[in-house]
Structure formats: C-alpha cells, structure tokens
C-alpha cells in the first residue's frame, strides 16, 4: 500500500494504491487521520486500490465519522471496480459520497 497526497487550499486528495487490508489498514489509518486533521475536505482517491477488506472499510468509515463530526467533508473518488463492488455489497455506496 502507498498513500500520496495532493493539497489545494483546504482540500487534501489522498491517492491510495495497492491493498487496503488487515496488514496495511493500521498504517493507512494513521496517515489518513493525520491528513483529516489538516484539511476541511478529504478526498480518498481509490482508483488504484486492488483490494479492500473489512479492515479497510473500517478505516474509510472511521474517516467519514471523524470528518462529519468535525463539520468537514469527505468523498471517495474513482473507486476501483473491486472497491465499487465491495461498497455495493456492504451498502456503503449509500453512505459515502462517491464521485467519478
């Protein structure tokens, strides 16, 4: 897993690539929570995520909860086909703001 960021004004786009699973989720959570603290809008670009497990889903939901509680915005951009299928199967596609 690799996470890079693009910053523009008060928005951070986090570009996540690789697997978001039980092995990588703790590190991803730490990195992404740090980004969430530094912006008013967090965009998770999941275009290059090849696999997401329940641990990865927990990180995404935790970030959504943190951002919402702080009155900030979060969206998921260009989720990979695998991520789209998992979001649909779990009902998360109805909770998350997903943009193409």
Coordinates of C-alpha atoms in Angstrom, one line a residue:
X1 CA 0.0 0.0 0.0
X2 CA 1.1 3.5 -0.8
X3 CA -0.5 6.8 0.0
X4 CA 0.4 10.1 -1.5
X5 CA -1.3 13.5 -1.3
X6 CA -2.2 16.5 -3.4
X7 CA -3.0 19.6 -1.4
X8 CA -5.1 22.5 -2.8
X9 CA -6.3 25.2 -0.5
X10 CA -8.1 23.4 2.4
X11 CA -8.6 20.2 0.4
X12 CA -6.4 17.1 0.5
X13 CA -6.7 14.4 -2.1
X14 CA -5.2 11.2 -0.7
X15 CA -4.2 8.8 -3.5
X16 CA -4.2 5.3 -2.2
X17 CA -2.8 2.4 -4.1
X18 CA -2.3 -1.3 -3.5
X19 CA -4.2 -3.4 -0.9
X20 CA -6.1 -1.9 1.9
X21 CA -6.4 -4.9 4.3
X22 CA -5.6 -6.1 7.8
X23 CA -1.9 -5.7 7.2
X24 CA -2.0 -2.2 5.8
X25 CA -5.1 -0.7 7.5
X26 CA -3.3 0.4 10.7
X27 CA -0.7 2.4 8.8
X28 CA -3.3 3.8 6.4
X29 CA -5.5 4.9 9.4
X30 CA -2.6 6.7 11.0
X31 CA -1.6 8.5 7.8
X32 CA -5.2 9.4 6.7
X33 CA -6.2 10.6 10.2
X34 CA -3.2 13.0 10.0
X35 CA -4.4 14.3 6.7
X36 CA -8.0 14.6 8.0
X37 CA -6.7 16.9 10.8
X38 CA -5.1 19.2 8.3
X39 CA -8.0 19.9 5.9
X40 CA -11.7 20.8 5.6
X41 CA -12.2 18.4 2.7
X42 CA -10.7 15.0 2.3
X43 CA -10.9 13.2 -1.0
X44 CA -10.0 9.5 -0.9
X45 CA -8.9 8.5 -4.4
X46 CA -9.2 4.7 -4.5
X47 CA -8.7 4.3 -8.3
X48 CA -5.5 2.2 -7.7
X49 CA -6.8 0.1 -4.8
X50 CA -6.6 -3.5 -6.0
X51 CA -8.2 -5.0 -2.8
X52 CA -10.2 -3.7 0.2
X53 CA -11.1 -5.9 3.2
X54 CA -13.3 -5.2 6.2
X55 CA -10.3 -3.6 7.9
X56 CA -10.0 -1.2 5.0
X57 CA -13.7 -0.5 5.1
X58 CA -13.4 0.3 8.8
X59 CA -10.8 2.9 8.0
X60 CA -13.0 4.6 5.4
X61 CA -16.0 4.7 7.8
X62 CA -13.8 6.0 10.6
X63 CA -12.6 8.8 8.4
X64 CA -16.1 9.6 7.4
X65 CA -17.2 9.7 11.0
X66 CA -14.2 11.9 12.0
X67 CA -14.8 14.4 9.2
X68 CA -18.5 14.6 9.6
X69 CA -18.2 15.1 13.4
X70 CA -15.9 18.0 12.8
X71 CA -18.2 19.6 10.2
X72 CA -15.9 18.7 7.4
X73 CA -16.5 16.9 4.1
X74 CA -15.2 13.6 2.8
X75 CA -15.7 11.9 -0.5
X76 CA -14.4 8.8 -2.4
X77 CA -13.1 9.5 -5.9
X78 CA -12.8 7.0 -8.7
X79 CA -13.1 3.8 -6.6
X80 CA -11.7 0.7 -8.4
X81 CA -14.1 -1.8 -9.7
X82 CA -13.3 -4.1 -6.8
X83 CA -14.0 -1.2 -4.3
X84 CA -17.2 -0.4 -6.1
X85 CA -18.4 -4.0 -5.8
X86 CA -17.5 -4.1 -2.0
X87 CA -19.2 -0.8 -1.4
X88 CA -22.3 -2.0 -3.1
X89 CA -22.3 -5.4 -1.3
X90 CA -21.9 -3.8 2.1
X91 CA -24.3 -0.8 1.5
X92 CA -21.5 1.7 1.9
X93 CA -22.3 3.1 -1.5
X94 CA -25.4 4.6 0.1
X95 CA -23.4 6.2 3.0
X96 CA -20.4 7.5 1.1
X97 CA -20.2 10.4 -1.3
X98 CA -18.7 8.7 -4.4
X99 CA -17.5 10.8 -7.3
X100 CA -16.2 9.7 -10.7

